[in-house]
Coordinates of C-alpha atoms and ligand atoms in Angstrom, one line a residue:
M1 CA 55.2 -20.5 13.2
A2 CA 56.0 -17.1 14.3
L3 CA 54.6 -14.3 12.2
E4 CA 55.7 -10.9 11.7
T5 CA 53.4 -8.7 9.7
A6 CA 53.9 -5.1 8.1
R7 CA 52.4 -2.9 5.5
H8 CA 54.5 -1.6 2.5
N9 CA 53.5 0.8 -0.3
A10 CA 56.2 -0.6 -2.5
V11 CA 57.8 -4.1 -2.5
L12 CA 60.4 -5.9 -4.8
I13 CA 60.4 -9.7 -4.7
R14 CA 63.6 -10.6 -6.3
G15 CA 64.7 -13.9 -7.8
A16 CA 61.8 -16.1 -7.3
R17 CA 60.3 -18.7 -9.8
I18 CA 56.8 -17.9 -10.5
V19 CA 54.6 -20.9 -10.5
D20 CA 50.8 -20.1 -11.5
P21 CA 49.1 -23.4 -12.3
A22 CA 46.0 -21.8 -13.4
A23 CA 47.9 -19.8 -16.0
G24 CA 50.2 -22.8 -16.9
R25 CA 53.1 -20.5 -16.0
S26 CA 56.5 -21.4 -14.5
E27 CA 59.4 -18.8 -15.0
S28 CA 61.8 -16.9 -13.0
A29 CA 61.2 -13.0 -12.8
D30 CA 61.4 -10.2 -10.3
V31 CA 57.8 -9.1 -9.0
A32 CA 57.3 -5.5 -8.1
I33 CA 54.3 -4.3 -6.0
V34 CA 53.2 -0.7 -5.7
D35 CA 50.3 0.3 -3.8
G36 CA 48.9 -3.2 -3.3
L37 CA 48.9 -3.7 -7.2
I38 CA 51.5 -5.8 -9.3
A39 CA 53.7 -3.2 -11.2
R40 CA 56.1 -3.3 -13.9
A41 CA 58.8 -1.9 -11.7
A42 CA 59.2 -0.9 -8.2
P43 CA 60.9 2.5 -6.7
T44 CA 64.4 2.3 -5.4
S45 CA 63.0 2.7 -1.9
A46 CA 60.9 -0.4 -2.2
Y47 CA 61.1 -3.0 0.5
V48 CA 63.0 -6.0 -0.9
I49 CA 62.3 -9.6 -0.3
E50 CA 65.1 -11.9 -1.4
A51 CA 63.4 -15.0 -2.8
D52 CA 66.3 -16.5 -4.7
G53 CA 65.6 -20.2 -5.2
M54 CA 62.0 -19.9 -3.8
I55 CA 58.7 -20.2 -5.6
L56 CA 56.3 -17.5 -5.8
C57 CA 52.7 -18.5 -6.5
P58 CA 49.1 -17.3 -6.2
G59 CA 47.9 -17.2 -2.5
L60 CA 47.3 -20.6 -1.1
V61 CA 43.7 -21.5 -0.2
D62 CA 42.3 -24.0 2.4
M63 CA 38.7 -24.5 2.0
H64 CA 38.2 -26.5 5.3
V65 CA 39.2 -24.8 8.4
H66 CA 37.5 -24.4 11.9
L67 CA 38.3 -20.8 13.4
R68 CA 36.1 -21.4 16.4
E69 CA 34.8 -17.9 16.7
P70 CA 32.1 -17.1 17.7
G71 CA 31.7 -19.2 20.9
H72 CA 34.8 -21.2 21.2
E73 CA 37.6 -18.6 21.8
T74 CA 39.5 -20.6 24.2
K75 CA 40.3 -22.9 21.4
E76 CA 40.8 -20.3 18.7
T77 CA 39.8 -16.8 17.5
I78 CA 39.5 -15.5 14.1
A79 CA 42.6 -13.3 14.9
T80 CA 44.7 -16.3 15.9
G81 CA 43.4 -18.7 13.4
T82 CA 44.0 -16.3 10.6
A83 CA 47.5 -15.8 11.9
A84 CA 48.1 -19.5 11.8
A85 CA 46.9 -19.3 8.3
A86 CA 49.2 -16.6 7.2
A87 CA 52.2 -18.5 8.9
G88 CA 51.1 -21.5 6.9
G89 CA 51.3 -19.6 3.6
F90 CA 47.5 -19.1 3.2
T91 CA 45.7 -16.0 1.9
F92 CA 42.3 -17.4 1.9
V93 CA 40.5 -19.9 4.2
A94 CA 36.9 -21.0 4.2
C95 CA 35.9 -21.5 7.7
M96 CA 33.1 -24.2 8.8
P97 CA 29.8 -23.2 10.6
N98 CA 30.2 -25.4 13.7
T99 CA 30.4 -22.5 16.0
T100 CA 28.1 -21.0 18.7
P101 CA 26.0 -19.7 17.6
V102 CA 25.9 -21.7 14.2
L103 CA 26.9 -19.8 11.1
D104 CA 23.1 -20.2 9.9
N105 CA 22.3 -16.6 9.7
P106 CA 23.5 -13.2 8.0
D107 CA 24.2 -11.5 11.4
T108 CA 26.8 -14.3 12.4
L109 CA 28.3 -14.3 9.0
K110 CA 28.7 -10.5 9.3
L111 CA 30.7 -11.1 12.6
V112 CA 33.0 -13.5 10.9
H113 CA 33.7 -11.0 8.1
D114 CA 34.1 -8.1 10.3
R115 CA 36.6 -9.8 12.6
S116 CA 38.6 -11.1 10.0
R117 CA 38.7 -7.7 8.2
E118 CA 39.9 -6.3 11.6
A119 CA 42.7 -9.0 12.0
D120 CA 43.8 -8.5 8.5
R121 CA 45.8 -11.7 8.4
C122 CA 44.2 -13.7 5.6
G123 CA 40.9 -13.6 3.6
V124 CA 37.9 -15.6 5.2
G125 CA 35.0 -17.0 3.4
P126 CA 32.3 -18.3 5.8
V127 CA 30.7 -21.7 4.9
A128 CA 27.0 -21.3 6.2
A129 CA 25.2 -24.2 7.7
I130 CA 22.8 -26.2 5.3
T131 CA 20.3 -26.7 8.1
V132 CA 19.3 -24.4 11.0
N133 CA 21.6 -24.9 14.1
R134 CA 23.2 -27.8 12.1
E135 CA 20.3 -30.0 13.3
G136 CA 19.6 -31.6 10.0
R137 CA 15.9 -30.6 9.8
E138 CA 15.0 -27.2 8.5
L139 CA 17.0 -25.7 5.8
T140 CA 18.7 -22.3 6.1
D141 CA 18.0 -19.3 4.1
F142 CA 20.4 -19.9 1.2
A143 CA 19.7 -16.5 -0.6
A144 CA 20.0 -14.4 2.5
L145 CA 23.2 -16.3 3.4
L146 CA 24.6 -16.1 -0.1
E147 CA 23.7 -12.3 0.1
A148 CA 25.8 -12.2 3.4
G149 CA 28.9 -13.7 1.7
A150 CA 28.6 -17.3 2.3
V151 CA 31.2 -19.1 0.1
A152 CA 29.3 -22.7 0.3
F153 CA 27.0 -24.7 2.7
S154 CA 27.9 -27.5 5.1
D155 CA 26.6 -28.9 8.4
D156 CA 30.4 -29.9 8.9
G157 CA 30.9 -31.8 12.1
S158 CA 27.7 -33.7 11.2
G159 CA 26.4 -35.2 8.0
V160 CA 22.8 -34.3 6.8
E161 CA 21.2 -37.9 7.3
D162 CA 17.5 -37.5 6.4
D163 CA 17.2 -38.1 2.9
E164 CA 14.3 -35.6 2.2
V165 CA 16.2 -32.9 3.9
M166 CA 19.3 -33.5 1.9
R167 CA 17.3 -33.7 -1.5
A168 CA 15.7 -30.3 -0.6
A169 CA 19.2 -28.9 0.1
F170 CA 20.3 -30.3 -3.3
Q171 CA 17.3 -28.7 -5.0
R172 CA 17.9 -25.3 -3.1
A173 CA 21.7 -25.3 -4.1
K174 CA 20.8 -25.9 -7.6
T175 CA 18.4 -23.1 -7.7
H176 CA 21.1 -20.7 -6.2
D177 CA 23.9 -22.1 -8.0
A178 CA 25.3 -22.8 -4.4
L179 CA 28.0 -25.5 -3.3
L180 CA 27.1 -28.2 -0.8
I181 CA 30.1 -29.5 1.3
Q182 CA 29.0 -32.7 3.1
H183 CA 30.7 -34.2 6.1
C184 CA 29.9 -37.7 5.1
E185 CA 29.2 -39.7 8.3
Y186 CA 25.9 -41.6 9.3
K187 CA 26.3 -41.5 13.1
S188 CA 24.0 -44.3 13.2
I189 CA 26.8 -46.4 11.6
S190 CA 29.8 -44.7 13.3
A191 CA 28.3 -44.4 16.8
G192 CA 30.8 -45.4 19.4
G193 CA 33.6 -45.7 17.2
V194 CA 36.8 -43.6 17.9
M195 CA 39.3 -45.0 15.3
H196 CA 39.2 -46.9 12.0
L197 CA 37.5 -50.3 12.4
G198 CA 40.3 -52.8 11.3
D199 CA 43.3 -54.6 12.5
V200 CA 44.8 -52.0 14.6
S201 CA 41.7 -51.0 16.4
R202 CA 41.1 -54.8 17.2
R203 CA 44.8 -55.2 18.3
I204 CA 44.7 -52.2 20.7
G205 CA 41.2 -52.8 21.8
L206 CA 39.8 -49.5 20.9
P207 CA 36.1 -49.1 19.6
G208 CA 36.3 -49.2 15.5
L209 CA 34.4 -46.7 13.3
D210 CA 33.0 -48.6 10.3
P211 CA 34.2 -46.8 7.1
R212 CA 30.7 -47.5 5.6
S213 CA 29.4 -44.5 7.5
E214 CA 31.3 -42.4 5.2
E215 CA 30.9 -44.3 2.1
A216 CA 27.1 -45.0 2.3
M217 CA 26.5 -41.2 2.6
I218 CA 28.6 -40.5 -0.5
E219 CA 26.6 -43.1 -2.3
R220 CA 23.2 -41.6 -1.4
D221 CA 24.5 -38.0 -2.1
I222 CA 25.9 -38.9 -5.7
A223 CA 22.4 -40.4 -6.4
L224 CA 20.9 -37.0 -5.1
C225 CA 23.4 -35.1 -7.1
R226 CA 22.3 -37.1 -10.2
E227 CA 18.6 -36.5 -9.5
T228 CA 18.7 -32.7 -8.9
G229 CA 22.1 -31.4 -10.4
G230 CA 23.2 -29.5 -7.5
R231 CA 27.0 -28.9 -7.0
Y232 CA 28.3 -31.3 -4.4
H233 CA 31.9 -31.7 -2.7
V234 CA 32.9 -34.5 -0.3
A235 CA 34.8 -33.0 2.7
H236 CA 37.8 -34.9 4.1
I237 CA 37.5 -38.0 1.8
S238 CA 39.4 -40.8 3.2
T239 CA 38.6 -44.3 1.8
A240 CA 39.5 -46.0 -1.2
K241 CA 36.0 -46.9 -1.9
A242 CA 34.7 -43.4 -1.4
I243 CA 37.3 -42.0 -3.8
H244 CA 36.3 -44.8 -6.4
M245 CA 32.6 -43.5 -6.1
V246 CA 33.9 -39.9 -6.7
R247 CA 35.8 -41.0 -9.7
E248 CA 33.1 -42.7 -11.3
A249 CA 30.6 -39.7 -10.5
K250 CA 33.1 -37.3 -12.2
A251 CA 33.4 -39.8 -15.3
E252 CA 29.5 -39.6 -15.4
G253 CA 29.9 -35.8 -15.6
L254 CA 28.2 -34.9 -12.5
P255 CA 29.1 -31.8 -10.5
V256 CA 31.0 -33.7 -7.8
T257 CA 34.2 -32.6 -6.2
A258 CA 36.4 -33.8 -3.3
E259 CA 39.1 -32.8 -0.9
V260 CA 41.6 -34.7 1.1
C261 CA 43.2 -33.6 4.4
T262 CA 47.0 -33.4 4.8
H263 CA 47.0 -36.1 7.6
H264 CA 45.1 -38.6 5.6
L265 CA 48.1 -38.4 3.0
V266 CA 50.8 -39.1 5.6
L267 CA 49.5 -41.0 8.5
T268 CA 48.0 -44.4 8.7
D269 CA 45.9 -46.0 11.6
E270 CA 48.9 -47.5 12.9
A271 CA 50.0 -44.0 14.4
C272 CA 46.8 -44.6 16.8
G273 CA 48.8 -47.7 18.0
D274 CA 49.9 -46.0 21.4
A275 CA 46.4 -44.2 21.7
D276 CA 47.7 -40.7 21.4
P277 CA 44.6 -38.5 21.4
N278 CA 46.3 -36.2 18.8
T279 CA 45.7 -39.2 16.3
K280 CA 42.1 -39.2 16.9
M281 CA 40.2 -37.4 14.0
H282 CA 36.8 -37.7 12.1
P283 CA 37.2 -39.2 9.6
P284 CA 39.8 -41.4 11.3
L285 CA 43.2 -42.3 10.0
R286 CA 42.8 -45.2 7.7
P287 CA 45.2 -48.0 6.6
M288 CA 48.1 -47.6 4.0
G289 CA 45.7 -48.9 1.1
D290 CA 43.2 -45.9 1.9
V291 CA 46.3 -43.5 2.1
D292 CA 47.6 -44.7 -1.3
A293 CA 44.1 -44.2 -2.8
C294 CA 44.0 -40.7 -1.4
R295 CA 47.3 -39.8 -3.2
A296 CA 46.3 -41.6 -6.4
G297 CA 43.1 -39.5 -6.3
L298 CA 45.0 -36.4 -6.3
L299 CA 47.2 -37.7 -9.1
D300 CA 44.2 -38.4 -11.4
A301 CA 42.3 -35.4 -10.4
T302 CA 39.6 -37.3 -8.7
I303 CA 40.4 -35.4 -5.5
D304 CA 40.4 -31.6 -6.4
C305 CA 42.3 -30.3 -3.6
I306 CA 44.4 -30.6 -0.2
V307 CA 42.8 -29.1 3.0
T308 CA 43.8 -29.0 6.6
D309 CA 40.6 -29.5 8.5
H310 CA 42.4 -27.3 11.1
A311 CA 40.5 -28.1 14.3
P312 CA 42.2 -26.6 17.3
H313 CA 41.4 -27.8 20.9
R314 CA 42.4 -26.9 24.3
A315 CA 45.3 -29.0 25.9
E316 CA 43.0 -30.2 28.6
E317 CA 40.4 -31.4 26.2
K318 CA 42.9 -33.7 24.4
A319 CA 44.4 -34.7 27.7
A320 CA 41.0 -36.5 28.4
G321 CA 42.2 -39.7 26.6
F322 CA 41.6 -41.4 23.3
L323 CA 37.9 -42.2 24.0
A324 CA 36.7 -39.0 25.5
A325 CA 39.0 -36.6 23.6
P326 CA 37.3 -34.4 20.8
P327 CA 38.7 -35.4 17.3
G328 CA 40.8 -33.3 15.1
I329 CA 44.2 -31.6 14.8
V330 CA 45.6 -28.3 14.1
G331 CA 46.9 -28.2 10.4
L332 CA 47.4 -24.8 8.9
E333 CA 51.0 -24.4 9.9
T334 CA 52.2 -28.0 8.8
A335 CA 50.1 -28.3 5.7
V336 CA 52.6 -27.3 3.0
G337 CA 55.6 -29.5 4.5
L338 CA 53.2 -32.4 5.0
A339 CA 51.8 -32.2 1.4
A340 CA 55.5 -32.1 0.2
R341 CA 56.2 -35.2 2.4
A342 CA 53.3 -37.1 1.0
M343 CA 53.5 -36.1 -2.7
I344 CA 57.0 -34.8 -3.4
E345 CA 59.5 -36.8 -1.2
T346 CA 57.6 -39.8 -2.2
G347 CA 58.4 -39.0 -6.0
L348 CA 54.7 -39.0 -6.9
A349 CA 54.5 -35.3 -7.8
D350 CA 56.4 -32.0 -8.0
W351 CA 56.0 -28.4 -6.6
P352 CA 53.7 -27.0 -9.3
A353 CA 51.3 -30.0 -8.5
V354 CA 51.2 -29.4 -4.8
I355 CA 50.6 -25.7 -5.4
R356 CA 47.8 -26.4 -7.8
W357 CA 46.1 -28.5 -5.1
F358 CA 46.6 -25.5 -2.8
T359 CA 45.6 -22.8 -5.4
A360 CA 43.8 -23.7 -8.7
G361 CA 42.2 -26.7 -7.2
P362 CA 40.2 -25.3 -4.4
N363 CA 39.5 -21.9 -6.3
R364 CA 37.7 -24.0 -9.0
V365 CA 35.6 -25.8 -6.4
L366 CA 34.6 -22.3 -4.6
G367 CA 34.1 -20.6 -8.0
R368 CA 36.8 -18.1 -7.0
T369 CA 38.9 -16.3 -9.6
P370 CA 41.9 -14.8 -7.8
P371 CA 43.8 -12.1 -9.8
P372 CA 46.7 -13.3 -12.2
I373 CA 50.2 -12.5 -11.4
E374 CA 50.5 -9.7 -13.9
P375 CA 50.8 -5.9 -13.8
G376 CA 47.6 -4.1 -12.5
S377 CA 46.4 -7.2 -10.6
P378 CA 45.9 -7.0 -6.8
A379 CA 48.7 -8.7 -5.2
D380 CA 47.6 -12.1 -3.4
L381 CA 50.8 -14.1 -3.3
T382 CA 52.6 -16.8 -1.5
I383 CA 56.4 -17.5 -1.3
I384 CA 57.5 -20.9 -0.6
D385 CA 61.0 -21.8 0.5
T386 CA 61.0 -25.3 -1.2
S387 CA 64.4 -26.2 0.3
R388 CA 64.0 -25.2 3.9
R389 CA 64.3 -28.0 6.5
W390 CA 62.5 -27.4 9.6
T391 CA 61.2 -29.1 12.7
V392 CA 57.7 -28.8 13.9
T393 CA 57.9 -27.1 17.2
P394 CA 54.7 -26.2 19.4
G395 CA 56.4 -23.0 20.9
T396 CA 56.6 -21.1 17.6
M397 CA 52.9 -21.8 16.4
S398 CA 50.6 -19.0 15.8
S399 CA 47.4 -21.0 16.6
K400 CA 46.2 -21.4 20.0
G401 CA 46.0 -25.1 19.6
R402 CA 48.9 -27.4 20.1
N403 CA 47.0 -30.6 19.2
T404 CA 49.0 -32.2 16.5
P405 CA 50.7 -35.5 16.3
F406 CA 53.5 -33.9 14.1
I407 CA 55.6 -32.3 16.8
G408 CA 59.2 -33.1 16.3
W409 CA 58.7 -34.2 12.6
E410 CA 61.3 -32.7 10.2
L411 CA 59.8 -31.4 7.2
I412 CA 61.1 -29.9 3.9
G413 CA 59.4 -26.8 2.4
R414 CA 57.9 -24.0 4.1
P415 CA 56.1 -20.7 3.2
S416 CA 58.3 -17.8 3.9
C417 CA 55.9 -15.0 3.2
T418 CA 52.3 -14.1 2.0
V419 CA 51.4 -10.8 0.3
R420 CA 47.9 -9.4 0.3
R421 CA 48.1 -6.0 -1.4
H422 CA 49.9 -3.8 1.1
Q423 CA 50.1 -6.4 3.8
I424 CA 53.1 -8.5 4.1
A425 CA 53.2 -11.5 6.5
L426 CA 56.6 -13.0 7.1
C427 CA 56.7 -16.6 8.4
R428 CA 59.7 -17.1 10.8
Ligands
ZN1 ZN1 34.1 -32.5 9.0

């Protein structure tokens, strides 16, 4: 979506319904912002945002994105990725460490902070690597990385396979009250697979990826969590069995949380039927039973939040065909509309629930306490036009990546604006 940004000292948002799931609030009221803070009234010279019939909520959060910088700026930069985030209604994203160099040292984290501050489109919290160079062998310096602003630790793109290394990571996480985010995949089990192993992979003749590669790692990690007490978050959970294990772990009182990607809520492995490389992801698209389990997991709070796993790639990389193309799709600009498609248009949930999965849910997992929507608080807000019908079109995207299977989809509901203190981003 095209983005227009401007700075204003005084803003009046008129007519919106305020939905703040963390505060249990849902009511219609005008909101004034003066000098970046929510105020009781705005001067008559204020910039007015007409939001009649729209929802005003705390700024949306996506705790799983790939901004690609440093090292892969031909796919995305921090400036273009955070513009895509703002266009998708997000005011904060957590970015994964599989950059070059890897986010495994304070200097690289500082670069991410500096570039995102310069771009000033969206808040960015770097997720630091669990192991040096994401090689799964030697733990990073958690204390120094936390000091440098790491919001969590993950080797995303790979799981930490070695039991002893992961046990040590849990112990270090416990010592520092840090969050471990695991990309759950034993490559020894998934090797060679390019899509979910099942009826569709057999029918079209593409190598299948055994769901056990995801489930076995979650099983091992829950045992380590029980043993050590370290905080553990399952990235992009995607199978019914995996969700069942997290449900049991939560019932047991373990500090386990989970996220689901928007694409795993709306697509099945049938979408891979014509071998479009834009349907190739890790974890792969699953059968309908797993999609239903993902939706049910959100509804019963087994799954805490919705993420995009925004993974931009160059067109020529995706043109390499299903076998050779890198996995992943862009997601920031379609997230809200797809979540609405999966959870609201199906009659399963309402807008306050969807907003909770993009605000209170991820904020709790990350230990963030965003400012409440009340006078004196810094403005950190998203406005969603819940009745807006729009068609996903590559030409208007702010991300450098165009790798999405959702081109041409008509979605209902779209962010129209984000406000971060003085900074207003209008999504056109
Ligand atoms: Zn991952």
